[in-house]
PDB file of C-alpha atoms in Angstrom:
ATOM      1  CA  GLY A1409      10.031 -25.925  -9.029  1.00 61.00           C
ATOM      2  CA  GLN A1410       8.272 -26.352  -5.728  1.00 73.00           C
ATOM      3  CA  ASN A1411       8.228 -29.369  -3.450  1.00 89.00           C
ATOM      4  CA  ILE A1412       5.905 -29.703  -0.485  1.00 94.00           C
ATOM      5  CA  ASP A1413       5.955 -32.694   1.841  1.00 95.00           C
ATOM      6  CA  GLN A1414       3.482 -33.687   4.516  1.00 96.00           C
ATOM      7  CA  PRO A1415       2.618 -37.060   6.045  1.00 96.00           C
ATOM      8  CA  THR A1416      -0.058 -38.979   4.199  1.00 95.00           C
ATOM      9  CA  GLU A1417      -2.038 -40.120   7.233  1.00 96.00           C
ATOM     10  CA  MET A1418      -2.161 -39.573  10.983  1.00 97.00           C
ATOM     11  CA  THR A1419      -4.345 -40.969  13.741  1.00 97.00           C
ATOM     12  CA  ALA A1420      -5.079 -39.326  17.078  1.00 97.00           C
ATOM     13  CA  THR A1421      -7.465 -39.687  19.987  1.00 97.00           C
ATOM     14  CA  GLU A1422     -10.384 -37.435  20.813  1.00 97.00           C
ATOM     15  CA  GLY A1423      -9.330 -34.759  23.304  1.00 97.00           C
ATOM     16  CA  ALA A1424      -5.630 -35.068  22.480  1.00 97.00           C
ATOM     17  CA  ILE A1425      -3.237 -32.736  20.650  1.00 98.00           C
ATOM     18  CA  VAL A1426      -1.870 -33.478  17.185  1.00 98.00           C
ATOM     19  CA  GLN A1427       0.830 -31.751  15.146  1.00 98.00           C
ATOM     20  CA  ILE A1428       0.820 -31.991  11.342  1.00 98.00           C
ATOM     21  CA  ASN A1429       4.128 -31.067   9.752  1.00 98.00           C
ATOM     22  CA  CYS A1430       4.817 -29.549   6.354  1.00 98.00           C
ATOM     23  CA  THR A1431       8.226 -29.016   4.794  1.00 98.00           C
ATOM     24  CA  TYR A1432       8.730 -27.111   1.588  1.00 96.00           C
ATOM     25  CA  GLN A1433      11.272 -26.059  -0.992  1.00 94.00           C
ATOM     26  CA  THR A1434      10.249 -23.135  -3.124  1.00 88.00           C
ATOM     27  CA  SER A1435      11.618 -20.474  -5.428  1.00 84.00           C
ATOM     28  CA  GLY A1436      11.071 -17.512  -3.142  1.00 87.00           C
ATOM     29  CA  PHE A1437       8.404 -17.416  -0.463  1.00 89.00           C
ATOM     30  CA  ASN A1438       5.282 -15.305  -0.102  1.00 88.00           C
ATOM     31  CA  GLY A1439       3.258 -17.137   2.490  1.00 91.00           C
ATOM     32  CA  LEU A1440       2.017 -20.518   3.636  1.00 94.00           C
ATOM     33  CA  PHE A1441      -1.607 -21.571   3.997  1.00 94.00           C
ATOM     34  CA  TRP A1442      -3.360 -24.408   5.768  1.00 96.00           C
ATOM     35  CA  TYR A1443      -6.713 -25.634   4.513  1.00 96.00           C
ATOM     36  CA  GLN A1444      -9.086 -28.216   5.963  1.00 97.00           C
ATOM     37  CA  GLN A1445     -10.966 -30.548   3.641  1.00 96.00           C
ATOM     38  CA  HIS A1446     -13.638 -32.965   4.783  1.00 96.00           C
ATOM     39  CA  ALA A1447     -14.162 -35.990   2.564  1.00 91.00           C
ATOM     40  CA  GLY A1448     -15.976 -35.072  -0.635  1.00 87.00           C
ATOM     41  CA  GLU A1449     -16.135 -31.392   0.255  1.00 92.00           C
ATOM     42  CA  ALA A1450     -14.316 -28.212  -0.732  1.00 94.00           C
ATOM     43  CA  PRO A1451     -11.170 -27.100   1.080  1.00 95.00           C
ATOM     44  CA  THR A1452     -11.759 -24.321   3.590  1.00 95.00           C
ATOM     45  CA  PHE A1453      -9.189 -21.827   4.841  1.00 93.00           C
ATOM     46  CA  LEU A1454      -7.674 -22.377   8.290  1.00 95.00           C
ATOM     47  CA  SER A1455      -4.590 -20.209   8.633  1.00 93.00           C
ATOM     48  CA  TYR A1456      -1.971 -18.072   6.924  1.00 92.00           C
ATOM     49  CA  ASN A1457       1.672 -17.493   7.930  1.00 93.00           C
ATOM     50  CA  VAL A1458       4.091 -15.185   6.189  1.00 91.00           C
ATOM     51  CA  LEU A1459       6.386 -14.279   9.127  1.00 93.00           C
ATOM     52  CA  ASP A1460       8.205 -16.678  11.440  1.00 96.00           C
ATOM     53  CA  GLY A1461       6.361 -17.692  14.560  1.00 96.00           C
ATOM     54  CA  LEU A1462       3.086 -18.995  15.830  1.00 96.00           C
ATOM     55  CA  GLU A1463      -0.372 -17.875  14.783  1.00 93.00           C
ATOM     56  CA  GLU A1464      -3.114 -18.988  17.151  1.00 93.00           C
ATOM     57  CA  LYS A1465      -6.770 -19.214  16.244  1.00 89.00           C
ATOM     58  CA  GLY A1466      -8.866 -20.982  18.849  1.00 94.00           C
ATOM     59  CA  ARG A1467      -8.041 -24.695  18.975  1.00 96.00           C
ATOM     60  CA  PHE A1468      -5.866 -24.403  15.882  1.00 96.00           C
ATOM     61  CA  SER A1469      -2.367 -22.889  15.697  1.00 97.00           C
ATOM     62  CA  SER A1470       0.087 -22.706  12.843  1.00 97.00           C
ATOM     63  CA  PHE A1471       3.837 -22.232  13.061  1.00 98.00           C
ATOM     64  CA  LEU A1472       6.317 -21.136  10.417  1.00 97.00           C
ATOM     65  CA  SER A1473      10.112 -21.191  10.161  1.00 97.00           C
ATOM     66  CA  ARG A1474      11.175 -19.711   6.849  1.00 96.00           C
ATOM     67  CA  SER A1475      14.864 -20.508   7.341  1.00 95.00           C
ATOM     68  CA  LYS A1476      14.022 -24.196   7.804  1.00 96.00           C
ATOM     69  CA  GLY A1477      11.286 -24.354   5.165  1.00 96.00           C
ATOM     70  CA  TYR A1478       9.007 -25.791   7.808  1.00 97.00           C
ATOM     71  CA  SER A1479       5.519 -25.303   9.144  1.00 98.00           C
ATOM     72  CA  TYR A1480       3.188 -27.202  11.398  1.00 98.00           C
ATOM     73  CA  LEU A1481      -0.486 -27.118  12.191  1.00 98.00           C
ATOM     74  CA  LEU A1482      -1.342 -27.844  15.822  1.00 98.00           C
ATOM     75  CA  LEU A1483      -4.816 -29.025  16.711  1.00 98.00           C
ATOM     76  CA  LYS A1484      -5.754 -29.055  20.406  1.00 97.00           C
ATOM     77  CA  GLU A1485      -8.651 -30.702  22.218  1.00 97.00           C
ATOM     78  CA  LEU A1486      -9.354 -32.874  19.222  1.00 98.00           C
ATOM     79  CA  GLN A1487     -12.959 -33.505  18.311  1.00 97.00           C
ATOM     80  CA  MET A1488     -14.414 -36.180  16.069  1.00 97.00           C
ATOM     81  CA  LYS A1489     -15.378 -33.491  13.542  1.00 97.00           C
ATOM     82  CA  ASP A1490     -11.668 -32.690  13.096  1.00 98.00           C
ATOM     83  CA  SER A1491     -11.334 -35.908  11.093  1.00 98.00           C
ATOM     84  CA  ALA A1492     -10.438 -34.484   7.686  1.00 97.00           C
ATOM     85  CA  SER A1493      -7.549 -33.880   5.326  1.00 97.00           C
ATOM     86  CA  TYR A1494      -5.268 -30.940   6.056  1.00 98.00           C
ATOM     87  CA  LEU A1495      -3.617 -29.291   3.082  1.00 96.00           C
ATOM     88  CA  CYS A1496      -0.430 -27.246   3.256  1.00 96.00           C
ATOM     89  CA  ALA A1497       0.001 -24.740   0.410  1.00 94.00           C
ATOM     90  CA  VAL A1498       2.928 -22.435  -0.336  1.00 93.00           C
ATOM     91  CA  ARG A1499       2.925 -19.249  -2.387  1.00 89.00           C
ATOM     92  CA  ASN A1500       6.214 -18.572  -4.172  1.00 83.00           C
ATOM     93  CA  ALA A1501       7.895 -15.362  -5.286  1.00 79.00           C
ATOM     94  CA  GLY A1502       5.822 -15.364  -8.477  1.00 75.00           C
ATOM     95  CA  ASN A1503       2.642 -15.601  -6.390  1.00 75.00           C
ATOM     96  CA  MET A1504       1.920 -19.114  -7.609  1.00 81.00           C
ATOM     97  CA  LEU A1505       0.258 -21.311  -5.005  1.00 86.00           C
ATOM     98  CA  THR A1506       1.259 -24.989  -4.802  1.00 90.00           C
ATOM     99  CA  PHE A1507      -0.512 -27.533  -2.623  1.00 93.00           C
ATOM    100  CA  GLY A1508       0.990 -30.489  -0.831  1.00 93.00           C
ATOM    101  CA  GLY A1509      -0.656 -33.904  -1.084  1.00 93.00           C
ATOM    102  CA  GLY A1510      -2.560 -33.405   2.147  1.00 95.00           C
ATOM    103  CA  THR A1511      -2.548 -35.234   5.484  1.00 97.00           C
ATOM    104  CA  ARG A1512      -5.559 -37.365   6.290  1.00 96.00           C
ATOM    105  CA  LEU A1513      -6.279 -37.138  10.024  1.00 98.00           C
ATOM    106  CA  MET A1514      -8.444 -39.738  11.701  1.00 98.00           C
ATOM    107  CA  VAL A1515      -9.702 -38.930  15.185  1.00 98.00           C
ATOM    108  CA  LYS A1516     -10.723 -41.945  17.222  1.00 97.00           C
ATOM    109  CA  PRO A1517     -12.897 -42.007  20.366  1.00 95.00           C
TER     110      PRO A1517
ATOM    111  CA  GLU B 421     -24.232 -15.573   0.357  1.00 84.00           C
ATOM    112  CA  ALA B 422     -20.677 -15.232  -0.962  1.00 82.00           C
ATOM    113  CA  GLN B 423     -19.852 -18.356  -2.886  1.00 93.00           C
ATOM    114  CA  VAL B 424     -18.318 -20.141  -5.838  1.00 97.00           C
ATOM    115  CA  THR B 425     -20.830 -22.272  -7.739  1.00 97.00           C
ATOM    116  CA  GLN B 426     -19.834 -25.158  -9.974  1.00 97.00           C
ATOM    117  CA  ASN B 427     -22.014 -27.268 -12.252  1.00 97.00           C
ATOM    118  CA  PRO B 428     -22.476 -30.114 -12.747  1.00 97.00           C
ATOM    119  CA  ARG B 429     -21.516 -31.612  -9.389  1.00 96.00           C
ATOM    120  CA  TYR B 430     -21.384 -35.101 -10.824  1.00 96.00           C
ATOM    121  CA  LEU B 431     -20.987 -36.233 -14.421  1.00 95.00           C
ATOM    122  CA  ILE B 432     -20.340 -39.529 -16.150  1.00 96.00           C
ATOM    123  CA  THR B 433     -19.436 -39.212 -19.798  1.00 94.00           C
ATOM    124  CA  VAL B 434     -17.702 -41.124 -22.578  1.00 95.00           C
ATOM    125  CA  THR B 435     -14.370 -40.612 -24.266  1.00 96.00           C
ATOM    126  CA  GLY B 436     -14.417 -37.838 -26.852  1.00 95.00           C
ATOM    127  CA  LYS B 437     -17.706 -36.205 -25.918  1.00 96.00           C
ATOM    128  CA  LYS B 438     -17.071 -32.499 -25.313  1.00 96.00           C
ATOM    129  CA  LEU B 439     -18.160 -31.148 -21.974  1.00 96.00           C
ATOM    130  CA  THR B 440     -18.074 -27.897 -20.034  1.00 97.00           C
ATOM    131  CA  VAL B 441     -17.944 -27.435 -16.294  1.00 98.00           C
ATOM    132  CA  THR B 442     -19.239 -24.006 -15.335  1.00 98.00           C
ATOM    133  CA  CYS B 443     -17.913 -21.888 -12.484  1.00 98.00           C
ATOM    134  CA  SER B 444     -19.401 -18.661 -11.216  1.00 98.00           C
ATOM    135  CA  GLN B 445     -18.495 -16.435  -8.255  1.00 97.00           C
ATOM    136  CA  ASN B 446     -20.501 -13.573  -6.744  1.00 96.00           C
ATOM    137  CA  MET B 447     -17.701 -11.876  -4.787  1.00 93.00           C
ATOM    138  CA  ASN B 448     -16.329  -9.636  -7.560  1.00 93.00           C
ATOM    139  CA  HIS B 449     -13.031 -11.531  -7.357  1.00 92.00           C
ATOM    140  CA  GLU B 450     -10.393 -10.833  -9.985  1.00 92.00           C
ATOM    141  CA  TYR B 451      -8.525 -14.124  -9.655  1.00 91.00           C
ATOM    142  CA  MET B 452     -10.054 -17.483 -10.580  1.00 94.00           C
ATOM    143  CA  SER B 453      -8.484 -20.895 -10.929  1.00 95.00           C
ATOM    144  CA  TRP B 454      -9.247 -24.531 -11.741  1.00 97.00           C
ATOM    145  CA  TYR B 455      -7.719 -27.471  -9.878  1.00 97.00           C
ATOM    146  CA  ARG B 456      -7.995 -31.193 -10.180  1.00 97.00           C
ATOM    147  CA  GLN B 457      -7.598 -33.447  -7.167  1.00 95.00           C
ATOM    148  CA  ASP B 458      -6.428 -37.038  -7.462  1.00 93.00           C
ATOM    149  CA  PRO B 459      -5.568 -39.484  -4.657  1.00 87.00           C
ATOM    150  CA  GLY B 460      -1.989 -39.036  -3.489  1.00 80.00           C
ATOM    151  CA  LEU B 461      -1.360 -36.087  -5.810  1.00 84.00           C
ATOM    152  CA  GLY B 462      -3.137 -33.312  -3.982  1.00 87.00           C
ATOM    153  CA  LEU B 463      -4.596 -30.285  -5.729  1.00 93.00           C
ATOM    154  CA  ARG B 464      -2.956 -29.488  -9.052  1.00 94.00           C
ATOM    155  CA  GLN B 465      -3.640 -26.281 -10.911  1.00 93.00           C
ATOM    156  CA  ILE B 466      -5.002 -26.611 -14.447  1.00 96.00           C
ATOM    157  CA  TYR B 467      -5.545 -22.994 -15.549  1.00 95.00           C
ATOM    158  CA  TYR B 468      -5.917 -19.665 -13.851  1.00 93.00           C
ATOM    159  CA  SER B 469      -7.112 -16.183 -14.708  1.00 93.00           C
ATOM    160  CA  MET B 470      -5.945 -12.938 -13.131  1.00 89.00           C
ATOM    161  CA  ASN B 471      -8.752 -10.919 -14.672  1.00 90.00           C
ATOM    162  CA  VAL B 472     -11.179 -10.720 -17.582  1.00 93.00           C
ATOM    163  CA  GLU B 473      -9.636 -11.915 -20.857  1.00 91.00           C
ATOM    164  CA  VAL B 474      -6.414 -12.911 -19.053  1.00 92.00           C
ATOM    165  CA  THR B 475      -5.800 -16.655 -18.675  1.00 94.00           C
ATOM    166  CA  ASP B 476      -2.684 -18.749 -18.224  1.00 92.00           C
ATOM    167  CA  LYS B 477      -1.633 -22.362 -17.885  1.00 93.00           C
ATOM    168  CA  GLY B 478      -1.105 -24.006 -14.537  1.00 91.00           C
ATOM    169  CA  ASP B 479       0.780 -27.216 -13.873  1.00 90.00           C
ATOM    170  CA  VAL B 480      -1.463 -29.655 -15.787  1.00 95.00           C
ATOM    171  CA  PRO B 481      -3.207 -27.784 -18.658  1.00 97.00           C
ATOM    172  CA  GLU B 482      -3.094 -30.515 -21.325  1.00 97.00           C
ATOM    173  CA  GLY B 483      -6.537 -31.506 -22.558  1.00 97.00           C
ATOM    174  CA  TYR B 484      -8.302 -28.493 -21.064  1.00 98.00           C
ATOM    175  CA  LYS B 485      -9.399 -25.043 -22.196  1.00 98.00           C
ATOM    176  CA  VAL B 486     -10.785 -22.077 -20.301  1.00 98.00           C
ATOM    177  CA  SER B 487     -12.225 -18.682 -21.067  1.00 96.00           C
ATOM    178  CA  ARG B 488     -12.840 -15.541 -19.004  1.00 97.00           C
ATOM    179  CA  LYS B 489     -15.231 -13.324 -20.905  1.00 96.00           C
ATOM    180  CA  GLU B 490     -16.918 -11.998 -17.766  1.00 96.00           C
ATOM    181  CA  LYS B 491     -15.461 -11.395 -14.348  1.00 96.00           C
ATOM    182  CA  ARG B 492     -17.819 -13.758 -12.550  1.00 97.00           C
ATOM    183  CA  ASN B 493     -17.564 -16.800 -14.881  1.00 98.00           C
ATOM    184  CA  PHE B 494     -14.666 -19.137 -15.602  1.00 98.00           C
ATOM    185  CA  PRO B 495     -15.788 -22.286 -17.439  1.00 98.00           C
ATOM    186  CA  LEU B 496     -13.541 -25.329 -17.875  1.00 98.00           C
ATOM    187  CA  ILE B 497     -13.836 -27.044 -21.245  1.00 98.00           C
ATOM    188  CA  LEU B 498     -12.794 -30.585 -22.066  1.00 97.00           C
ATOM    189  CA  GLU B 499     -12.865 -30.733 -25.866  1.00 94.00           C
ATOM    190  CA  SER B 500     -12.244 -34.474 -26.107  1.00 96.00           C
ATOM    191  CA  PRO B 501     -12.284 -36.049 -22.655  1.00 97.00           C
ATOM    192  CA  SER B 502     -10.184 -39.117 -21.967  1.00 97.00           C
ATOM    193  CA  PRO B 503     -10.267 -41.577 -19.034  1.00 97.00           C
ATOM    194  CA  ASN B 504      -7.149 -39.981 -17.476  1.00 96.00           C
ATOM    195  CA  GLN B 505      -9.248 -36.854 -16.925  1.00 97.00           C
ATOM    196  CA  THR B 506     -11.444 -38.733 -14.482  1.00 97.00           C
ATOM    197  CA  SER B 507     -10.986 -36.660 -11.355  1.00 97.00           C
ATOM    198  CA  LEU B 508     -12.486 -34.303  -8.801  1.00 96.00           C
ATOM    199  CA  TYR B 509     -12.391 -30.736 -10.080  1.00 98.00           C
ATOM    200  CA  PHE B 510     -12.467 -27.580  -8.009  1.00 97.00           C
ATOM    201  CA  CYS B 511     -12.934 -24.004  -9.098  1.00 97.00           C
ATOM    202  CA  ALA B 512     -11.610 -21.340  -6.744  1.00 96.00           C
ATOM    203  CA  SER B 513     -11.433 -17.567  -6.606  1.00 94.00           C
ATOM    204  CA  SER B 514      -9.726 -14.832  -4.601  1.00 90.00           C
ATOM    205  CA  LEU B 515      -9.755 -11.059  -4.531  1.00 84.00           C
ATOM    206  CA  THR B 516      -6.483 -10.839  -6.454  1.00 72.00           C
ATOM    207  CA  GLN B 517      -3.475 -13.070  -6.962  1.00 65.00           C
ATOM    208  CA  GLY B 518      -1.183 -10.839  -4.971  1.00 62.00           C
ATOM    209  CA  TYR B 519       0.665 -11.755  -1.809  1.00 55.00           C
ATOM    210  CA  SER B 520      -1.559 -10.863   1.059  1.00 60.00           C
ATOM    211  CA  GLY B 521      -3.301 -12.812   3.748  1.00 62.00           C
ATOM    212  CA  ALA B 522      -6.503 -11.337   2.388  1.00 57.00           C
ATOM    213  CA  ASN B 523      -6.071 -13.307  -0.796  1.00 75.00           C
ATOM    214  CA  VAL B 524      -7.556 -16.502   0.550  1.00 87.00           C
ATOM    215  CA  LEU B 525      -8.939 -18.883  -2.021  1.00 91.00           C
ATOM    216  CA  THR B 526     -12.654 -19.669  -1.815  1.00 93.00           C
ATOM    217  CA  PHE B 527     -13.442 -23.028  -3.369  1.00 96.00           C
ATOM    218  CA  GLY B 528     -16.518 -24.332  -5.092  1.00 97.00           C
ATOM    219  CA  ALA B 529     -18.119 -27.571  -3.889  1.00 96.00           C
ATOM    220  CA  GLY B 530     -16.346 -29.651  -6.524  1.00 96.00           C
ATOM    221  CA  SER B 531     -17.336 -31.524  -9.678  1.00 97.00           C
ATOM    222  CA  ARG B 532     -16.719 -35.246  -9.812  1.00 97.00           C
ATOM    223  CA  LEU B 533     -16.119 -36.268 -13.407  1.00 97.00           C
ATOM    224  CA  THR B 534     -15.887 -39.833 -14.701  1.00 97.00           C
ATOM    225  CA  VAL B 535     -14.817 -40.474 -18.295  1.00 97.00           C
ATOM    226  CA  LEU B 536     -15.519 -43.996 -19.557  1.00 95.00           C
TER     227      LEU B 536
END
């Protein structure tokens, strides 16, 4: 089976940097996704990693280490609108996608 | 506008009364899927479909049915709803199921179902 762990909640200050970690155990690996979900809304795609290293997209970056079963999402210059849940999802060798429980990020002034 | 449309968005019903949540996408996607989201449990897959007339069980299929008679539609059927099916439901679609960064899931707005 698959197991994906991420912290339940995090708090950070507007303008700061926050790192949300995700560790996973999976039967084979075919990519890791990060989604953002505002309360009561649909998840929206943020980033995709399939090779080791850092993918940067504006204020958001995502890092992957396949050997460690580890990823993080880095959010810079935090804004109040970044308050949301961040979902880590892993695709296994059979192309099945499994989501973690999500990390609820609260950005405070 | 490319989108996944779910209806109804909100529904309160009673135990045993059959209901259907519709899902439609206008992106010509082959792959469609239903998830339920519960506090602390994240998104769990109920059923998925890789193409027309091809459906398969996800992680939590008990108590649900689906059909895929047309490419654009993937309704979720609760034949005899029970209170433990009270949840937030999301339909999602992607171009295919295959492993490619292009296969990003697009989600519908969600359907909040309460079973009394």
